[in-house]
């Protein structure tokens, strides 16, 4: 799950009560500033960066953090919001508009709909030779240039641990919602070469995984 409190799943992360517990992939708003910093390090000359997200995503507090970080770095955050219905043609329209605005790179939002179109998004930004950073490993595994987000292996281990405790008699509502605490930076040098980008050595040494 994402953040379970504003979505109404639980009222309290530390003690969810009821019959619910689990693991949240929510990394906090600050991760968006970190993603922008990583993208800027990968593309030091970037002054205009697109943000791929719906109107709802554009209005989230996490996007405010992204805007503030962009302002601090002297970057213009651009891109029309995705409109419903979210389908193939809408992604083509939005990313085409970003190309027309001459953005230097793109940040991909973490909304659920993107997952269904992840291959299309990866292919479109690569065809446009746009450096892009994605929120999850699933994009990296199908060719994304950069990904920075919660470690999937850490999340799944936590889930397995909770399942074990519950099967042994623990009450779900007594187990606090686990918040993602381990993050990974993933870099695909094959994609970097395809779009004509040289990744700085300083970024490579900080990566958790690099595909050559």
CSV table of N, CA and C in Angstrom, one decimal, residues 11 18 23 31 33 40 63 65 120 157 159 161 185:
chain,number,residue,atom,x,y,z
A,11,UNK,N,-6.2,4.5,10.9
A,11,UNK,CA,-6.1,5.8,11.5
A,11,UNK,C,-4.8,6.1,12.2
A,18,UNK,N,-8.2,-2.9,14.5
A,18,UNK,CA,-9.1,-3.6,13.6
A,18,UNK,C,-8.4,-4.9,13.2
A,23,UNK,N,2.6,-3.5,4.9
A,23,UNK,CA,3.8,-2.8,4.6
A,23,UNK,C,3.4,-1.7,3.6
A,31,UNK,N,11.5,12.1,-0.7
A,31,UNK,CA,12.1,11.3,-1.8
A,31,UNK,C,12.0,11.9,-3.1
A,33,UNK,N,12.3,15.1,-3.8
A,33,UNK,CA,13.5,16.0,-3.9
A,33,UNK,C,14.7,15.3,-4.2
A,40,UNK,N,19.3,15.6,-11.7
A,40,UNK,CA,20.2,16.7,-12.1
A,40,UNK,C,21.6,16.3,-12.1
A,63,UNK,N,4.5,16.7,-4.4
A,63,UNK,CA,4.8,17.5,-5.6
A,63,UNK,C,5.3,18.9,-5.1
A,65,UNK,N,7.1,19.4,-2.5
A,65,UNK,CA,8.5,19.2,-2.2
A,65,UNK,C,9.3,19.2,-3.5
A,120,UNK,N,5.2,1.2,-22.2
A,120,UNK,CA,5.0,2.3,-23.1
A,120,UNK,C,5.8,3.5,-22.7
A,157,UNK,N,10.4,-9.1,2.3
A,157,UNK,CA,10.9,-9.8,3.5
A,157,UNK,C,10.0,-9.4,4.7
A,159,UNK,N,6.9,-8.3,4.6
A,159,UNK,CA,5.6,-9.0,4.4
A,159,UNK,C,5.7,-10.4,4.9
A,161,UNK,N,7.6,-11.7,7.0
A,161,UNK,CA,7.7,-11.8,8.5
A,161,UNK,C,6.4,-11.5,9.1
A,185,UNK,N,19.2,2.9,-5.6
A,185,UNK,CA,19.5,3.6,-6.9
A,185,UNK,C,19.9,2.7,-7.9
